[in-house]
Amino acid sequence: MMTTNKTISTFIPPVRTLMGPGPSDVHPRILNAMARSTIGHLDPEFVALMDEMKTLLQYAFQTKNELTIPVSAPGSAGMETCFVNLIEPGDTVIVCQNGVFGGRMKENVERIGATAIMVEDEWGMPVDPNKLEEALKAHPEASTVAFVHAETSTGAQSDAAALVKIAHAHDCLTIVDAVTSLGGTPVKVDEWGIDAIYSGTQKCLSCTPGLSPVSFSDAAVERIKNRKTAVQSWFLDLNLVMGYWGAGAKRAYHHTAPVNGLYGLHEALVILQEEGLENAWARHQSNHLALRAGIEAMGLSFVVPEAARLPQLNAVTIPDGVDEAAVRGRLLNDFNLEIGAGLGALAGKVWRIGLMGHASNAKNIMFCLGTLDTVLTDMGAPIKNGVAVAAAQAAMS
Ligand SMILES: *Cc1c(COP(=O)(O)O)cnc(C)c1O
């Protein structure tokens, strides 16, 4: 018989400030909501919450799409939901890549048995619409265009409206990754004509990780209903999920919804509605400008050209000769502050400072700049010390 390990007891996490690429700081109202009593997932009270959830998500996505729901798994599962439902073996998909997440789109396409035509842009740059146009001309057989709206690995935002317009001109449907953009920068599903979109709860919605809001246009639903082959994933097959989440659906059992997680997302979306989308976007932008003033005063710079810079994800250069992991370690251990490392082509070259959702506030900006200044100065880094906080302060007032 296995004996118990008495050294293991209740897990008490430290209280951190989360300013990396996600998860971001969770709003206390959301944590409180998640601690409420669990009820049955077919309880009429819960069904009412599911209906409200759809309305709240439609607002966040700016869409009237009927099929607008949270997938019961993280952003990566939302990605997979879009690909496995819209793509069939043998299809051709144009995948625009300018960072880590476009590479995952390629993986998804190829695992379905479809062909991915890659349109590549430098990491840190937005997707070039002209390159997409060229690829579509060269591949008239393509059925779908996929791209990442907000590349969290680099902090670059692409022009989703322009890319969707080009895709539609070539009779392609579009799959858009809005994991980091939703709630932080404008995402207008209907106005831009996006066909399939997925997001995540733990970035600018400030909710706990583990759910993925998705939305599908009528054209996308039509394609899903008329597939020649069954969706390879049973769990993510929207034909089945629609029986659980669909309009007037009998809420037939498909899987047990993550009840308390959905309390959290509901509260996150209520908070977003209270603030108003436009106000949330404006707050992310003005806080980014304050952080930027401090970062630049220190003598550090941004990787992404200004016009394509995401306010919620700041990829910042590392000063010469600095052990970047040691800096992150000191911020975490001495100050309970998490910032992100570079990924892929930018590994070791940048820090990624998130100002996402609830974490995008004046207190966090001053805290991050002050502690970064302290640690870098202490390590003898070649920065202008003692000026960052004042510069941010000036930008805020
Ligand atoms: C975080 C992220 C994902 C993956 O979301 P998970 O919840 O970690 O699965 C996908 N795409 C982008 C752009 C992201 O930032």
GROMACS .gro file of C-alpha atoms and ligand atoms in nm:
model
  412
    1MET     CA    1   0.000   0.000   0.000
    2MET     CA    2   0.114   0.353  -0.079
    3THR     CA    3   0.166   0.562   0.231
    4THR     CA    4   0.054   0.922   0.252
    5ASN     CA    5   0.303   1.202   0.216
    6LYS     CA    6   0.240   1.415   0.523
    7THR     CA    7   0.473   1.688   0.404
    8ILE     CA    8   0.210   1.781   0.147
    9SER     CA    9  -0.068   2.008   0.270
   10THR     CA   10  -0.284   2.294   0.142
   11PHE     CA   11  -0.123   2.486  -0.143
   12ILE     CA   12  -0.098   2.855  -0.065
   13PRO     CA   13   0.029   3.048  -0.368
   14PRO     CA   14   0.232   3.365  -0.319
   15VAL     CA   15   0.059   3.689  -0.415
   16ARG     CA   16   0.232   3.798  -0.734
   17THR     CA   17   0.186   4.087  -0.974
   18LEU     CA   18   0.146   3.931  -1.317
   19MET     CA   19   0.291   4.148  -1.593
   20GLY     CA   20   0.398   3.883  -1.837
   21PRO     CA   21   0.229   3.746  -2.150
   22GLY     CA   22  -0.051   3.585  -1.945
   23PRO     CA   23  -0.203   3.486  -1.718
   24SER     CA   24  -0.257   3.845  -1.607
   25ASP     CA   25  -0.370   3.959  -1.263
   26VAL     CA   26  -0.717   3.820  -1.197
   27HIS     CA   27  -0.970   4.075  -1.075
   28PRO     CA   28  -1.075   3.998  -0.713
   29ARG     CA   29  -1.441   4.013  -0.817
   30ILE     CA   30  -1.371   3.724  -1.052
   31LEU     CA   31  -1.197   3.515  -0.785
   32ASN     CA   32  -1.493   3.578  -0.554
   33ALA     CA   33  -1.738   3.474  -0.824
   34MET     CA   34  -1.550   3.149  -0.875
   35ALA     CA   35  -1.568   3.060  -0.506
   36ARG     CA   36  -1.951   3.049  -0.513
   37SER     CA   37  -2.144   2.723  -0.478
   38THR     CA   38  -2.115   2.480  -0.762
   39ILE     CA   39  -2.452   2.391  -0.914
   40GLY     CA   40  -2.543   2.130  -1.174
   41HIS     CA   41  -2.453   2.221  -1.529
   42LEU     CA   42  -2.809   2.146  -1.644
   43ASP     CA   43  -2.964   2.334  -1.349
   44PRO     CA   44  -3.208   2.594  -1.490
   45GLU     CA   45  -3.012   2.866  -1.305
   46PHE     CA   46  -2.695   2.759  -1.482
   47VAL     CA   47  -2.869   2.742  -1.819
   48ALA     CA   48  -2.974   3.105  -1.764
   49LEU     CA   49  -2.608   3.193  -1.700
   50MET     CA   50  -2.510   3.020  -2.026
   51ASP     CA   51  -2.760   3.235  -2.216
   52GLU     CA   52  -2.624   3.553  -2.057
   53MET     CA   53  -2.271   3.439  -2.135
   54LYS     CA   54  -2.348   3.432  -2.505
   55THR     CA   55  -2.489   3.786  -2.494
   56LEU     CA   56  -2.186   3.912  -2.302
   57LEU     CA   57  -1.944   3.743  -2.542
   58GLN     CA   58  -2.129   3.885  -2.842
   59TYR     CA   59  -2.065   4.229  -2.695
   60ALA     CA   60  -1.696   4.157  -2.632
   61PHE     CA   61  -1.651   4.027  -2.988
   62GLN     CA   62  -1.883   4.293  -3.137
   63THR     CA   63  -2.088   4.035  -3.323
   64LYS     CA   64  -2.441   3.908  -3.369
   65ASN     CA   65  -2.307   3.558  -3.446
   66GLU     CA   66  -2.538   3.301  -3.290
   67LEU     CA   67  -2.253   3.055  -3.243
   68THR     CA   68  -2.057   3.256  -2.985
   69ILE     CA   69  -1.956   3.045  -2.687
   70PRO     CA   70  -1.669   2.965  -2.453
   71VAL     CA   71  -1.489   2.639  -2.534
   72SER     CA   72  -1.425   2.445  -2.210
   73ALA     CA   73  -1.047   2.452  -2.241
   74PRO     CA   74  -0.767   2.710  -2.287
   75GLY     CA   75  -0.695   2.931  -2.588
   76SER     CA   76  -0.507   2.653  -2.763
   77ALA     CA   77  -0.828   2.449  -2.766
   78GLY     CA   78  -1.013   2.743  -2.918
   79MET     CA   79  -0.748   2.746  -3.190
   80GLU     CA   80  -0.793   2.376  -3.248
   81THR     CA   81  -1.175   2.413  -3.249
   82CYS     CA   82  -1.152   2.660  -3.536
   83PHE     CA   83  -0.913   2.447  -3.740
   84VAL     CA   84  -1.064   2.102  -3.694
   85ASN     CA   85  -1.415   2.227  -3.770
   86LEU     CA   86  -1.340   2.445  -4.073
   87ILE     CA   87  -1.065   2.244  -4.239
   88GLU     CA   88  -1.084   1.899  -4.395
   89PRO     CA   89  -0.809   1.666  -4.514
   90GLY     CA   90  -0.678   1.777  -4.854
   91ASP     CA   91  -0.774   2.146  -4.807
   92THR     CA   92  -0.526   2.426  -4.867
   93VAL     CA   93  -0.489   2.691  -4.597
   94ILE     CA   94  -0.284   3.010  -4.617
   95VAL     CA   95  -0.120   3.065  -4.276
   96CYS     CA   96   0.039   3.401  -4.204
   97GLN     CA   97   0.323   3.373  -3.957
   98ASN     CA   98   0.506   3.654  -3.777
   99GLY     CA   99   0.573   3.484  -3.444
  100VAL     CA  100   0.523   3.170  -3.236
  101PHE     CA  101   0.147   3.132  -3.263
  102GLY     CA  102   0.134   3.131  -3.644
  103GLY     CA  103   0.360   2.826  -3.622
  104ARG     CA  104   0.102   2.650  -3.411
  105MET     CA  105  -0.160   2.724  -3.676
  106LYS     CA  106   0.060   2.545  -3.928
  107GLU     CA  107   0.081   2.243  -3.695
  108ASN     CA  108  -0.296   2.236  -3.666
  109VAL     CA  109  -0.345   2.246  -4.045
  110GLU     CA  110  -0.091   1.971  -4.110
  111ARG     CA  111  -0.224   1.738  -3.841
  112ILE     CA  112  -0.563   1.754  -4.014
  113GLY     CA  113  -0.400   1.630  -4.334
  114ALA     CA  114  -0.438   1.965  -4.509
  115THR     CA  115  -0.168   2.175  -4.675
  116ALA     CA  116  -0.040   2.493  -4.510
  117ILE     CA  117   0.098   2.761  -4.742
  118MET     CA  118   0.310   2.988  -4.525
  119VAL     CA  119   0.322   3.366  -4.563
  120GLU     CA  120   0.611   3.473  -4.343
  121ASP     CA  121   0.699   3.806  -4.195
  122GLU     CA  122   0.983   3.905  -3.971
  123TRP     CA  123   0.919   3.856  -3.598
  124GLY     CA  124   0.817   4.192  -3.452
  125MET     CA  125   0.652   4.308  -3.776
  126PRO     CA  126   0.280   4.286  -3.859
  127VAL     CA  127   0.156   4.052  -4.134
  128ASP     CA  128   0.211   4.215  -4.474
  129PRO     CA  129  -0.122   4.226  -4.665
  130ASN     CA  130   0.062   4.236  -5.000
  131LYS     CA  131   0.229   3.904  -4.928
  132LEU     CA  132  -0.109   3.753  -4.845
  133GLU     CA  133  -0.250   3.883  -5.173
  134GLU     CA  134   0.042   3.726  -5.364
  135ALA     CA  135  -0.006   3.392  -5.191
  136LEU     CA  136  -0.377   3.389  -5.268
  137LYS     CA  137  -0.308   3.464  -5.635
  138ALA     CA  138  -0.056   3.180  -5.645
  139HIS     CA  139  -0.294   2.940  -5.467
  140PRO     CA  140  -0.646   2.974  -5.604
  141GLU     CA  141  -0.726   2.635  -5.447
  142ALA     CA  142  -0.697   2.783  -5.094
  143SER     CA  143  -1.019   2.770  -4.891
  144THR     CA  144  -0.909   2.949  -4.576
  145VAL     CA  145  -0.676   3.219  -4.448
  146ALA     CA  146  -0.549   3.208  -4.089
  147PHE     CA  147  -0.355   3.472  -3.899
  148VAL     CA  148  -0.281   3.597  -3.549
  149HIS     CA  149  -0.430   3.939  -3.477
  150ALA     CA  150  -0.211   4.012  -3.173
  151GLU     CA  151   0.117   3.815  -3.171
  152THR     CA  152   0.193   3.774  -2.803
  153SER     CA  153   0.541   3.641  -2.876
  154THR     CA  154   0.650   3.974  -3.028
  155GLY     CA  155   0.392   4.239  -2.934
  156ALA     CA  156   0.292   4.310  -3.296
  157GLN     CA  157  -0.065   4.373  -3.408
  158SER     CA  158  -0.175   4.302  -3.764
  159ASP     CA  159  -0.447   4.480  -3.961
  160ALA     CA  160  -0.722   4.220  -3.927
  161ALA     CA  161  -0.980   4.416  -4.127
  162ALA     CA  162  -0.745   4.444  -4.427
  163LEU     CA  163  -0.639   4.078  -4.415
  164VAL     CA  164  -0.999   3.954  -4.394
  165LYS     CA  165  -1.099   4.174  -4.686
  166ILE     CA  166  -0.825   4.029  -4.904
  167ALA     CA  167  -0.916   3.673  -4.801
  168HIS     CA  168  -1.283   3.729  -4.887
  169ALA     CA  169  -1.192   3.876  -5.226
  170HIS     CA  170  -1.039   3.535  -5.297
  171ASP     CA  171  -1.338   3.339  -5.163
  172CYS     CA  172  -1.160   3.223  -4.850
  173LEU     CA  173  -1.300   3.205  -4.499
  174THR     CA  174  -1.083   3.344  -4.219
  175ILE     CA  175  -0.959   3.207  -3.887
  176VAL     CA  176  -0.832   3.477  -3.650
  177ASP     CA  177  -0.639   3.438  -3.324
  178ALA     CA  178  -0.758   3.713  -3.088
  179VAL     CA  179  -0.631   3.556  -2.766
  180THR     CA  180  -0.432   3.862  -2.663
  181SER     CA  181  -0.633   4.131  -2.842
  182LEU     CA  182  -0.984   4.069  -2.703
  183GLY     CA  183  -1.061   4.332  -2.440
  184GLY     CA  184  -0.730   4.514  -2.495
  185THR     CA  185  -0.748   4.651  -2.850
  186PRO     CA  186  -1.042   4.674  -3.094
  187VAL     CA  187  -1.178   4.341  -3.219
  188LYS     CA  188  -1.482   4.394  -3.443
  189VAL     CA  189  -1.595   4.057  -3.570
  190ASP     CA  190  -1.898   4.168  -3.773
  191GLU     CA  191  -1.758   4.495  -3.906
  192TRP     CA  192  -1.440   4.323  -4.020
  193GLY     CA  193  -1.623   4.012  -4.146
  194ILE     CA  194  -1.420   3.757  -3.949
  195ASP     CA  195  -1.553   3.401  -3.997
  196ALA     CA  196  -1.396   3.214  -3.707
  197ILE     CA  197  -1.226   3.371  -3.408
  198TYR     CA  198  -1.089   3.240  -3.081
  199SER     CA  199  -0.963   3.408  -2.766
  200GLY     CA  200  -0.857   3.324  -2.412
  201THR     CA  201  -0.972   3.421  -2.066
  202GLN     CA  202  -0.637   3.487  -1.900
  203LYS     CA  203  -0.506   3.780  -2.102
  204CYS     CA  204  -0.702   4.106  -2.137
  205LEU     CA  205  -1.018   3.960  -1.980
  206SER     CA  206  -0.825   3.917  -1.652
  207CYS     CA  207  -0.994   3.587  -1.577
  208THR     CA  208  -0.830   3.261  -1.473
  209PRO     CA  209  -0.682   3.047  -1.753
  210GLY     CA  210  -0.877   2.758  -1.897
  211LEU     CA  211  -1.158   2.885  -2.121
  212SER     CA  212  -1.159   2.997  -2.482
  213PRO     CA  213  -1.431   3.227  -2.616
  214VAL     CA  214  -1.499   3.155  -2.985
  215SER     CA  215  -1.738   3.293  -3.247
  216PHE     CA  216  -1.839   3.168  -3.593
  217SER     CA  217  -2.010   3.354  -3.879
  218ASP     CA  218  -2.305   3.209  -4.072
  219ALA     CA  219  -2.069   3.118  -4.357
  220ALA     CA  220  -1.846   2.928  -4.115
  221VAL     CA  221  -2.145   2.744  -3.961
  222GLU     CA  222  -2.265   2.657  -4.311
  223ARG     CA  223  -1.928   2.506  -4.391
  224ILE     CA  224  -1.922   2.308  -4.066
  225LYS     CA  225  -2.270   2.167  -4.131
  226ASN     CA  226  -2.177   2.062  -4.484
  227ARG     CA  227  -1.850   1.886  -4.418
  228LYS     CA  228  -1.770   1.577  -4.621
  229THR     CA  229  -1.582   1.415  -4.333
  230ALA     CA  230  -1.654   1.394  -3.961
  231VAL     CA  231  -1.458   1.637  -3.742
  232GLN     CA  232  -1.154   1.441  -3.623
  233SER     CA  233  -1.199   1.555  -3.261
  234TRP     CA  234  -1.507   1.430  -3.081
  235PHE     CA  235  -1.475   1.682  -2.798
  236LEU     CA  236  -1.431   1.987  -3.022
  237ASP     CA  237  -1.685   1.890  -3.290
  238LEU     CA  238  -1.914   2.194  -3.304
  239ASN     CA  239  -2.193   1.991  -3.459
  240LEU     CA  240  -2.214   1.819  -3.119
  241VAL     CA  241  -2.125   2.121  -2.906
  242MET     CA  242  -2.410   2.318  -3.070
  243GLY     CA  243  -2.657   2.074  -2.911
  244TYR     CA  244  -2.525   2.188  -2.573
  245TRP     CA  245  -2.468   2.560  -2.631
  246GLY     CA  246  -2.682   2.626  -2.941
  247ALA     CA  247  -2.985   2.856  -2.968
  248GLY     CA  248  -3.290   2.700  -2.806
  249ALA     CA  249  -3.083   2.383  -2.773
  250LYS     CA  250  -3.224   2.123  -2.540
  251ARG     CA  251  -2.891   2.148  -2.358
  252ALA     CA  252  -2.829   1.783  -2.418
  253TYR     CA  253  -2.538   1.655  -2.214
  254HIS     CA  254  -2.216   1.678  -2.412
  255HIS     CA  255  -1.957   1.734  -2.139
  256THR     CA  256  -1.978   1.884  -1.793
  257ALA     CA  257  -1.916   2.255  -1.831
  258PRO     CA  258  -1.650   2.396  -1.596
  259VAL     CA  259  -1.923   2.554  -1.383
  260ASN     CA  260  -1.713   2.773  -1.152
  261GLY     CA  261  -1.482   2.875  -1.433
  262LEU     CA  262  -1.786   3.003  -1.618
  263TYR     CA  263  -1.894   3.205  -1.311
  264GLY     CA  264  -1.553   3.369  -1.342
  265LEU     CA  265  -1.582   3.444  -1.713
  266HIS     CA  266  -1.934   3.578  -1.662
  267GLU     CA  267  -1.804   3.820  -1.400
  268ALA     CA  268  -1.509   3.919  -1.621
  269LEU     CA  269  -1.747   4.004  -1.902
  270VAL     CA  270  -1.978   4.196  -1.669
  271ILE     CA  271  -1.676   4.401  -1.557
  272LEU     CA  272  -1.585   4.465  -1.923
  273GLN     CA  273  -1.942   4.572  -1.996
  274GLU     CA  274  -1.941   4.808  -1.697
  275GLU     CA  275  -1.622   4.975  -1.812
  276GLY     CA  276  -1.725   4.975  -2.178
  277LEU     CA  277  -1.510   4.831  -2.456
  278GLU     CA  278  -1.399   5.170  -2.589
  279ASN     CA  279  -1.289   5.278  -2.242
  280ALA     CA  280  -1.099   4.953  -2.192
  281TRP     CA  281  -0.916   5.001  -2.522
  282ALA     CA  282  -0.833   5.363  -2.433
  283ARG     CA  283  -0.705   5.261  -2.088
  284HIS     CA  284  -0.472   4.999  -2.240
  285GLN     CA  285  -0.339   5.259  -2.485
  286SER     CA  286  -0.276   5.537  -2.232
  287ASN     CA  287  -0.112   5.299  -1.985
  288HIS     CA  288   0.113   5.167  -2.260
  289LEU     CA  289   0.224   5.524  -2.332
  290ALA     CA  290   0.313   5.579  -1.966
  291LEU     CA  291   0.512   5.255  -1.949
  292ARG     CA  292   0.682   5.344  -2.276
  293ALA     CA  293   0.791   5.683  -2.141
  294GLY     CA  294   0.962   5.510  -1.849
  295ILE     CA  295   1.120   5.236  -2.058
  296GLU     CA  296   1.260   5.484  -2.310
  297ALA     CA  297   1.385   5.717  -2.035
  298MET     CA  298   1.589   5.422  -1.904
  299GLY     CA  299   1.745   5.393  -2.247
  300LEU     CA  300   1.569   5.072  -2.348
  301SER     CA  301   1.366   5.044  -2.667
  302PHE     CA  302   1.074   4.863  -2.825
  303VAL     CA  303   1.106   4.588  -3.084
  304VAL     CA  304   0.785   4.657  -3.275
  305PRO     CA  305   0.742   4.968  -3.496
  306GLU     CA  306   0.511   5.216  -3.327
  307ALA     CA  307   0.217   5.177  -3.567
  308ALA     CA  308   0.191   4.802  -3.502
  309ARG     CA  309   0.269   4.805  -3.130
  310LEU     CA  310   0.029   4.626  -2.896
  311PRO     CA  311  -0.040   4.834  -2.585
  312GLN     CA  312  -0.102   4.520  -2.380
  313LEU     CA  313   0.222   4.339  -2.469
  314ASN     CA  314   0.544   4.536  -2.465
  315ALA     CA  315   0.850   4.363  -2.610
  316VAL     CA  316   1.144   4.557  -2.469
  317THR     CA  317   1.513   4.523  -2.554
  318ILE     CA  318   1.756   4.393  -2.291
  319PRO     CA  319   2.056   4.614  -2.206
  320ASP     CA  320   2.397   4.485  -2.318
  321GLY     CA  321   2.570   4.234  -2.097
  322VAL     CA  322   2.271   4.169  -1.874
  323ASP     CA  323   2.170   3.818  -1.770
  324GLU     CA  324   1.804   3.857  -1.859
  325ALA     CA  325   1.689   3.546  -1.670
  326ALA     CA  326   1.864   3.666  -1.354
  327VAL     CA  327   1.675   3.996  -1.378
  328ARG     CA  328   1.341   3.815  -1.408
  329GLY     CA  329   1.442   3.591  -1.118
  330ARG     CA  330   1.516   3.889  -0.895
  331LEU     CA  331   1.193   4.063  -0.988
  332LEU     CA  332   1.002   3.748  -0.897
  333ASN     CA  333   1.189   3.658  -0.580
  334ASP     CA  334   1.249   4.003  -0.436
  335PHE     CA  335   0.937   4.181  -0.556
  336ASN     CA  336   0.680   3.916  -0.649
  337LEU     CA  337   0.667   4.061  -0.998
  338GLU     CA  338   0.643   3.840  -1.305
  339ILE     CA  339   0.746   3.967  -1.647
  340GLY     CA  340   0.791   3.744  -1.951
  341ALA     CA  341   1.096   3.616  -2.139
  342GLY     CA  342   1.135   3.626  -2.516
  343LEU     CA  343   1.007   3.329  -2.717
  344GLY     CA  344   1.140   3.161  -3.030
  345ALA     CA  345   1.340   3.401  -3.249
  346LEU     CA  346   1.327   3.663  -2.970
  347ALA     CA  347   1.439   3.432  -2.688
  348GLY     CA  348   1.714   3.601  -2.487
  349LYS     CA  349   1.665   3.925  -2.682
  350VAL     CA  350   1.360   4.081  -2.516
  351TRP     CA  351   1.149   4.098  -2.207
  352ARG     CA  352   0.776   4.090  -2.258
  353ILE     CA  353   0.595   4.324  -2.023
  354GLY     CA  354   0.220   4.268  -2.020
  355LEU     CA  355  -0.027   4.540  -1.933
  356MET     CA  356  -0.333   4.325  -1.975
  357GLY     CA  357  -0.685   4.382  -1.847
  358HIS     CA  358  -0.702   4.448  -1.474
  359ALA     CA  359  -0.318   4.453  -1.462
  360SER     CA  360  -0.310   4.754  -1.694
  361ASN     CA  361  -0.307   5.022  -1.426
  362ALA     CA  362  -0.094   5.307  -1.296
  363LYS     CA  363   0.018   5.121  -0.985
  364ASN     CA  364   0.161   4.833  -1.187
  365ILE     CA  365   0.341   5.065  -1.427
  366MET     CA  366   0.516   5.249  -1.142
  367PHE     CA  367   0.592   4.924  -0.961
  368CYS     CA  368   0.737   4.758  -1.270
  369LEU     CA  369   0.950   5.057  -1.369
  370GLY     CA  370   1.071   5.115  -1.014
  371THR     CA  371   1.171   4.754  -0.952
  372LEU     CA  372   1.328   4.710  -1.295
  373ASP     CA  373   1.529   5.028  -1.238
  374THR     CA  374   1.639   4.904  -0.894
  375VAL     CA  375   1.743   4.558  -1.012
  376LEU     CA  376   1.921   4.678  -1.328
  377THR     CA  377   2.106   4.949  -1.136
  378ASP     CA  378   2.210   4.699  -0.872
  379MET     CA  379   2.342   4.465  -1.141
  380GLY     CA  380   2.545   4.745  -1.297
  381ALA     CA  381   2.348   4.744  -1.622
  382PRO     CA  382   2.412   5.026  -1.871
  383ILE     CA  383   2.085   5.214  -1.820
  384LYS     CA  384   1.994   5.564  -1.717
  385ASN     CA  385   1.896   5.499  -1.360
  386GLY     CA  386   1.651   5.680  -1.138
  387VAL     CA  387   1.451   5.846  -1.417
  388ALA     CA  388   1.195   5.589  -1.536
  389VAL     CA  389   0.926   5.644  -1.273
  390ALA     CA  390   0.939   6.022  -1.313
  391ALA     CA  391   0.907   5.989  -1.690
  392ALA     CA  392   0.601   5.766  -1.655
  393GLN     CA  393   0.456   6.006  -1.401
  394ALA     CA  394   0.500   6.294  -1.646
  395ALA     CA  395   0.332   6.092  -1.923
  396MET     CA  396   0.035   6.018  -1.698
  397SER     CA  397  -0.035   6.373  -1.592
  398LIG     C1  398  -0.176   3.267  -2.500
  398LIG     C2  399  -0.200   3.253  -2.646
  398LIG     C3  400  -0.252   3.136  -2.704
  398LIG     C4  401  -0.276   3.011  -2.625
  398LIG     O1  402  -0.366   3.026  -2.522
  398LIG     P1  403  -0.360   2.920  -2.399
  398LIG     O2  404  -0.473   2.964  -2.313
  398LIG     O3  405  -0.225   2.934  -2.339
  398LIG     O4  406  -0.382   2.786  -2.456
  398LIG     C5  407  -0.278   3.137  -2.839
  398LIG     N1  408  -0.252   3.243  -2.916
  398LIG     C6  409  -0.200   3.356  -2.866
  398LIG     C7  410  -0.173   3.473  -2.955
  398LIG     C8  411  -0.173   3.364  -2.729
  398LIG     O5  412  -0.120   3.477  -2.678
   0.00000   0.00000   0.00000
